[in-house]
Coordinates of C-alpha atoms and ligand atoms in Angstrom, one line a residue:
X9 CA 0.0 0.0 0.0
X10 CA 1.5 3.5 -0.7
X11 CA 1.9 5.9 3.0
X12 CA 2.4 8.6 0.4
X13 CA -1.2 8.5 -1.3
X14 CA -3.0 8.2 2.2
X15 CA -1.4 10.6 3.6
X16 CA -2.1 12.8 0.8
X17 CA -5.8 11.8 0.5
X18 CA -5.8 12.3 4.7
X19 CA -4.4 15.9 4.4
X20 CA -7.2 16.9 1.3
X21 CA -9.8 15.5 3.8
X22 CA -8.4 18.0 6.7
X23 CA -8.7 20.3 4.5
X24 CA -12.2 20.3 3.3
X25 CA -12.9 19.8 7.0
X26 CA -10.6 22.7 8.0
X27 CA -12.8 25.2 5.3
X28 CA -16.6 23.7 6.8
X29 CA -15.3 24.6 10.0
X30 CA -14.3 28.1 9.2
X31 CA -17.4 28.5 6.7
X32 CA -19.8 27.4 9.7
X33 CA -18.4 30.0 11.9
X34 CA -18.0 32.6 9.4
X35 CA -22.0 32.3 8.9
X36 CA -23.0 32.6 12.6
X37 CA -20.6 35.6 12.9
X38 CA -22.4 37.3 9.6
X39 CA -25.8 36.0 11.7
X40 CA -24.9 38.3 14.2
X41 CA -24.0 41.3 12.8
X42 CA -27.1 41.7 11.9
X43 CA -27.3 43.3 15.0
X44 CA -26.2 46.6 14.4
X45 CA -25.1 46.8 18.6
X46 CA -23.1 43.7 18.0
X47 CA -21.6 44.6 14.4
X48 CA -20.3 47.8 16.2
X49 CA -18.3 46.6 18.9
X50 CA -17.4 43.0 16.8
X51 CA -15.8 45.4 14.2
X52 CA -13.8 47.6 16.6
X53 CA -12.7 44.1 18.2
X54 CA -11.2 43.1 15.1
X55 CA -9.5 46.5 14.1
X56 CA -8.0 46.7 17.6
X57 CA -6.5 43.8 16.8
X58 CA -5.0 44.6 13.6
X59 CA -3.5 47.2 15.3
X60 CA -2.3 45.0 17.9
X61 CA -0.8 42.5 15.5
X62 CA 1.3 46.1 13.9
X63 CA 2.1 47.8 16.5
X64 CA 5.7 48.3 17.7
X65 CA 5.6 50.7 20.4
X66 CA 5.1 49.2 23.8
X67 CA 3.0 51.9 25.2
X68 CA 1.0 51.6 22.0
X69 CA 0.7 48.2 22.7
X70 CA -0.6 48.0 26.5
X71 CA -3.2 50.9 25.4
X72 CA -4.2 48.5 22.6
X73 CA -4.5 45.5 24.8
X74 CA -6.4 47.2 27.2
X75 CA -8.8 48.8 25.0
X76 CA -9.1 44.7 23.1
X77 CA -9.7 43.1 26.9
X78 CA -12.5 46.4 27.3
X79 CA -14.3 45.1 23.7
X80 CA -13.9 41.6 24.5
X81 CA -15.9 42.1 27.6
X82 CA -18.7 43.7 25.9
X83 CA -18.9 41.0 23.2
X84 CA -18.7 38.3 26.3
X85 CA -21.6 40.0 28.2
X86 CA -23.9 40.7 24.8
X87 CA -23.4 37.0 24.0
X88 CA -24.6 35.8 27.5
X89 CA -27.6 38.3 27.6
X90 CA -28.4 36.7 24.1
X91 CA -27.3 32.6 25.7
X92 CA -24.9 32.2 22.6
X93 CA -22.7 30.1 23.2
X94 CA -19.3 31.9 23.0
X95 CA -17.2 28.8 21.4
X96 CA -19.6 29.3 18.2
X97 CA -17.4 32.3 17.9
X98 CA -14.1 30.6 16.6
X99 CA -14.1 27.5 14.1
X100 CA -14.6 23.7 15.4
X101 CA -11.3 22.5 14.7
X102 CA -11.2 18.7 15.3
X103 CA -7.7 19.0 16.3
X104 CA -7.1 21.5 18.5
X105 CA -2.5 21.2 18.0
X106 CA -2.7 21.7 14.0
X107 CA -6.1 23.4 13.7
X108 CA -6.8 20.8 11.1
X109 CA -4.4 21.8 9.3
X110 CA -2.5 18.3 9.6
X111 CA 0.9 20.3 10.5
X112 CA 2.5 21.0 13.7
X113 CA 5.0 23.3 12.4
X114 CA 6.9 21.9 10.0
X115 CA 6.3 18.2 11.4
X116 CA 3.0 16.4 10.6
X117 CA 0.2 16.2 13.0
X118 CA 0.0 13.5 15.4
X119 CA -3.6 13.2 14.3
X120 CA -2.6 12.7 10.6
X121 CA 0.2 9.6 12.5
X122 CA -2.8 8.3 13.9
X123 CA -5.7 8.2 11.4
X124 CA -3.0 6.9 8.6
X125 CA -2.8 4.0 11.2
X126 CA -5.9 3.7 11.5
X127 CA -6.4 3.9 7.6
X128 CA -3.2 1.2 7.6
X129 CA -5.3 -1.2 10.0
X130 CA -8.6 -1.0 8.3
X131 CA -6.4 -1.9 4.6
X132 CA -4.6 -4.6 6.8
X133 CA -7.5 -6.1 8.7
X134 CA -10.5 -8.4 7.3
X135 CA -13.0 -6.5 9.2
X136 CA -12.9 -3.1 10.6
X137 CA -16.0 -2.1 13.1
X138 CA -14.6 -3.7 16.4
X139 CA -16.3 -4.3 19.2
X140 CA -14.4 -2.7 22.4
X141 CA -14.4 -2.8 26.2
X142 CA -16.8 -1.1 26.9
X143 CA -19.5 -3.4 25.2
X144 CA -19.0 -5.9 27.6
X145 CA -22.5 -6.2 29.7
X146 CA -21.2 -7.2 33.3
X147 CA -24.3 -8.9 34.0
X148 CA -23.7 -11.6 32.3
X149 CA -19.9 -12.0 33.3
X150 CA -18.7 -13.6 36.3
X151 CA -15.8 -12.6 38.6
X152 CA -13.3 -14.5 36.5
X153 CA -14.6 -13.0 33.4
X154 CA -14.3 -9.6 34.9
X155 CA -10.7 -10.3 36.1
X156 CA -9.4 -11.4 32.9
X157 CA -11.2 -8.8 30.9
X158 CA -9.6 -6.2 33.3
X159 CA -6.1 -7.5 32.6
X160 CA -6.4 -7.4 28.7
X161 CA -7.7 -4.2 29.3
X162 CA -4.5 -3.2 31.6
X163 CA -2.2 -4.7 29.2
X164 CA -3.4 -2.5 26.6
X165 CA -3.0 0.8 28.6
X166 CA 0.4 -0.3 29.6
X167 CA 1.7 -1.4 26.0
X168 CA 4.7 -1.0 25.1
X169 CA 5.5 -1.3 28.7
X170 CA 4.4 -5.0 29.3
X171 CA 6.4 -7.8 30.4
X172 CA 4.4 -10.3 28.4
X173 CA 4.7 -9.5 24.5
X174 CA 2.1 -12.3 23.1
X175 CA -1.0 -13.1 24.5
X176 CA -3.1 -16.5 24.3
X177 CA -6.9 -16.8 24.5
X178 CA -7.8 -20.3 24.7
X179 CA -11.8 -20.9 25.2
X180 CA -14.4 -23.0 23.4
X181 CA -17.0 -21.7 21.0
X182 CA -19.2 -19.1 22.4
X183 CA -16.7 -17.9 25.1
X184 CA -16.0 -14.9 23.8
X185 CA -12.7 -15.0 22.4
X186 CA -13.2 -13.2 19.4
X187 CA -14.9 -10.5 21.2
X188 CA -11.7 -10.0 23.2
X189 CA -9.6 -10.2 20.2
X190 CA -11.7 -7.0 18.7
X191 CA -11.3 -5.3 22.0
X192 CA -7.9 -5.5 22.1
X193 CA -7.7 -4.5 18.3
X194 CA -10.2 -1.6 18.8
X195 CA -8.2 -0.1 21.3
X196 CA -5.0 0.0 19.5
X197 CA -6.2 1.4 17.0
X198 CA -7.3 4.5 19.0
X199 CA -3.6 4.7 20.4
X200 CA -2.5 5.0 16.9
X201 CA -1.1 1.8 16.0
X202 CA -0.8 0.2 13.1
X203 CA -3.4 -3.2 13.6
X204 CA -3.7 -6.5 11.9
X205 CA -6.6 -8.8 12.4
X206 CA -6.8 -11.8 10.7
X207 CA -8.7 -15.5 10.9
X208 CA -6.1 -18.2 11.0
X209 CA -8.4 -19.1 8.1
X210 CA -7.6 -16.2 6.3
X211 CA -3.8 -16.3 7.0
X212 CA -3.3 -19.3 5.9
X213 CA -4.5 -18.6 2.6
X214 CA -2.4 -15.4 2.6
X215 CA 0.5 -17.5 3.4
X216 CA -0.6 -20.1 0.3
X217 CA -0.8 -16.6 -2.0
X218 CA 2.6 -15.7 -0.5
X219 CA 4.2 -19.0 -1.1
X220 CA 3.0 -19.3 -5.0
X221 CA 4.2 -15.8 -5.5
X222 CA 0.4 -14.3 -6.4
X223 CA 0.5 -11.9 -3.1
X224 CA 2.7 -10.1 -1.1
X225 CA 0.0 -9.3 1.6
X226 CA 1.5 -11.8 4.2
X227 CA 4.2 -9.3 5.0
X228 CA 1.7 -7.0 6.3
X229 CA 1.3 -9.4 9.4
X230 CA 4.6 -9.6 9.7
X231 CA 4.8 -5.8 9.9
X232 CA 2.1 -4.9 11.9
X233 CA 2.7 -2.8 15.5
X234 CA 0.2 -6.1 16.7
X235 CA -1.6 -9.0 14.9
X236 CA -4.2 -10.6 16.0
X237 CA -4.8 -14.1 14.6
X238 CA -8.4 -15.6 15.5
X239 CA -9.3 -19.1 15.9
X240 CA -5.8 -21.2 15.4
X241 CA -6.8 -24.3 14.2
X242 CA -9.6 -23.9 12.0
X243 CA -7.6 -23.8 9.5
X244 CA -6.5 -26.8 6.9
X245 CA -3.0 -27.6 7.3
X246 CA -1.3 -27.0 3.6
X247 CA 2.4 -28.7 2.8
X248 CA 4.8 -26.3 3.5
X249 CA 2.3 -23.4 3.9
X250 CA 0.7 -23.6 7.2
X251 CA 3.5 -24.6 9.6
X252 CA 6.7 -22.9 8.1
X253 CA 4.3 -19.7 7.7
X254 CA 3.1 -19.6 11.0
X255 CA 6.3 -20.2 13.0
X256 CA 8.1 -17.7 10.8
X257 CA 5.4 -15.5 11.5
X258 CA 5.3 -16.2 15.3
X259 CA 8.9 -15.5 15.1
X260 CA 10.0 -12.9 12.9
X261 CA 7.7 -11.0 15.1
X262 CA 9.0 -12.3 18.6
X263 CA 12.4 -11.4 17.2
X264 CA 10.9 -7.8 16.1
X265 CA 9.3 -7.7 19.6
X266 CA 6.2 -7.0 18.1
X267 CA 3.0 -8.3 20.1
X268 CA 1.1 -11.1 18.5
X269 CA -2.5 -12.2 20.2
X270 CA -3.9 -15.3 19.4
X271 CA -7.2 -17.0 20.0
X272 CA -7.8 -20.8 19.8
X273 CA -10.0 -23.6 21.2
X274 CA -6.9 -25.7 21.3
X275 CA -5.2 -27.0 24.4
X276 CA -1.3 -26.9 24.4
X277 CA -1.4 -30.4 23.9
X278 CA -3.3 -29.9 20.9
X279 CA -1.6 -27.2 19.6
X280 CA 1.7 -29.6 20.1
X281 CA 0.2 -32.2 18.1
X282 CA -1.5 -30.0 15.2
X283 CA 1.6 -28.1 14.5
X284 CA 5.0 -28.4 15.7
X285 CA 7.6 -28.4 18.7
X286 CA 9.0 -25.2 17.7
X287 CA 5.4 -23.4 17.4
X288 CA 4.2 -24.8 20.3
X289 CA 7.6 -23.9 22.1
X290 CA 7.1 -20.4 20.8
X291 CA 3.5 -20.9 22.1
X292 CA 3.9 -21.7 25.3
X293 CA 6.8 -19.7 26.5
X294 CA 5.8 -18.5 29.5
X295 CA 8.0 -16.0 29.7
X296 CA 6.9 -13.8 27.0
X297 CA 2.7 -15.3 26.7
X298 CA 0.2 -14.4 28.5
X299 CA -2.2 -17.0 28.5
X300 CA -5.7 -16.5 29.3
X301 CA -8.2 -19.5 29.5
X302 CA -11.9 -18.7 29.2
X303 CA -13.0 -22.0 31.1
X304 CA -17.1 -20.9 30.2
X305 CA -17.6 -22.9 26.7
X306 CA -20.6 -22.5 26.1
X307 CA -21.7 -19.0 27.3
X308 CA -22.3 -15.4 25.8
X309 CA -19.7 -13.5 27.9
X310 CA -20.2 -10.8 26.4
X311 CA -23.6 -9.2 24.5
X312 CA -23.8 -8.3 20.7
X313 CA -24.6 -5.1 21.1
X314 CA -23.8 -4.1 17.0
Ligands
ZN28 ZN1 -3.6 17.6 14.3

């Protein structure tokens, strides 16, 4: 995918949004200037501030800024006779560091960084409207579902500061383990990382794509700030696709000490018979996997509220 491009298509968007803005406020100011009281002391305002803006003198200046603070007072005191809002006043700007402009100074906008991630994630992922945390309905979760949701939940604020790098949700159907995969996705993305979200399913088949030389979008889950791979195991095991695909991913990533979540309904001793020694040693490692165990199979944790 080309950075360049989105970026490009972000910044016209910011822009467009930058002019409705200004246009919206422009028209409420014109709105009130009908009022020939308000017109009066709105267009002294602004020519005290011209002034303000050329001035050179000092004494010039305090007299100016006196006479600005005076005006401002008047405008303050006619809008809350009238309950106007004074923030209608000045435009909306989404982002309140670049003004929607999508530069801070010379730099670009953290907000651009973080909707070209999001942008990235939606491209990368094979859905993109994730539930998050805070659809979980507590009624229907008990204590241990509550505890474990908490820690994902912690894990995320904390990231990168996390002394577990790869997390594994292991839970029947039903015990919502997807669910938690989309929370954790969801809320990387608002962070402003870059997300992955795959089906083993589907990963598998981008590894069979990869491996005939028909599509390079495998690398993108190699890439990824995190991946999340749902369901291991559902998948059919290809010849020298699924394994050798799925440990390099596991690892190049381990090595790149990028996070990796997975979800499965497979035990470890499943997982060691399915696939490998060296997956399931990469698996299991205790010492960089969390492992969570949803021991509920066969209830709702968590409401569809979409
Ligand atoms: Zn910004």
């Amino acid at each position: 995918m080309d950075k360049k491009k989105l970026i490009d298509e972000i910044k016209q968007t910011y822009l467009l949004k930058r002019i409705r803005a200004e246009e919206a406020c422009e028209e409420f100011i014109q709105n009130l200037r009908n009022d020939k009281y308000f017109d009066n002391i709105y267009t002294d305002y602004n020519i005290k501030q011209l002034e303000y803006m050329k001035s050179k003198y000092e004494i010039e200046n305090l007299k100016l800024k006196k006479d600005i603070l005076e005006l401002q007072k008047k405008i303050d005191s006619y809008l809350k006779t009238n309950h106007i809002n004074k923030e209608n006043l000045v435009p909306k700007y989404d982002c309140p560091i670049c003004k929607d402009t999508g530069m801070d100074g010379n730099k670009i906008c953290s907000c651009v960084k973080k909707e070209l991630n999001k942008r990235l994630s939606i491209l990368t992922s094979s859905q993109n409207n994730f539930h998050s945390f805070s659809d979980c309905n507590e009624k229907l979760m008990n204590e241990t579902d509550k505890k474990t949701t908490e820690k994902l939940k912690i894990w995320c604020k904390n990231y990168p500061n996390v002394s577990k790098l790869n997390i594994n949700i292991i839970g029947g159907a039903g015990s919502g383990k997807t669910f938690l995969l989309e929370a954790i996705a969801n809320e990387f993305i608002n962070n402003g990382y870059v997300v992955c979200f795959k089906t083993m399913f589907e990963l598998n088949e981008l590894a069979r794509l990869y491996h005939i030389g028909k599509s390079y979008e495998f690398s993108d889950c190699l890439k990824a700030d995190i991946l999340l791979i749902d369901d291991l195991g559902t998948e059919p095991i290809l010849n020298n696709v699924t394994k050798e695909y799925l440990y390099n991913v596991i690892n190049t990533r381990q090595i790149h000490k990028l996070p990796t979540v997975i979800s499965s309904n497979l035990s470890p001793d499943d997982i060691l018979t399915r696939y490998d020694e060296r997956i399931f040693s990469r698996l299991s490692n205790k010492n960089i996997c969390l492992n969570i165990l949803l021991d509920s199979p066969d209830k709702r944790l968590m409401e569809n509220k979409k």
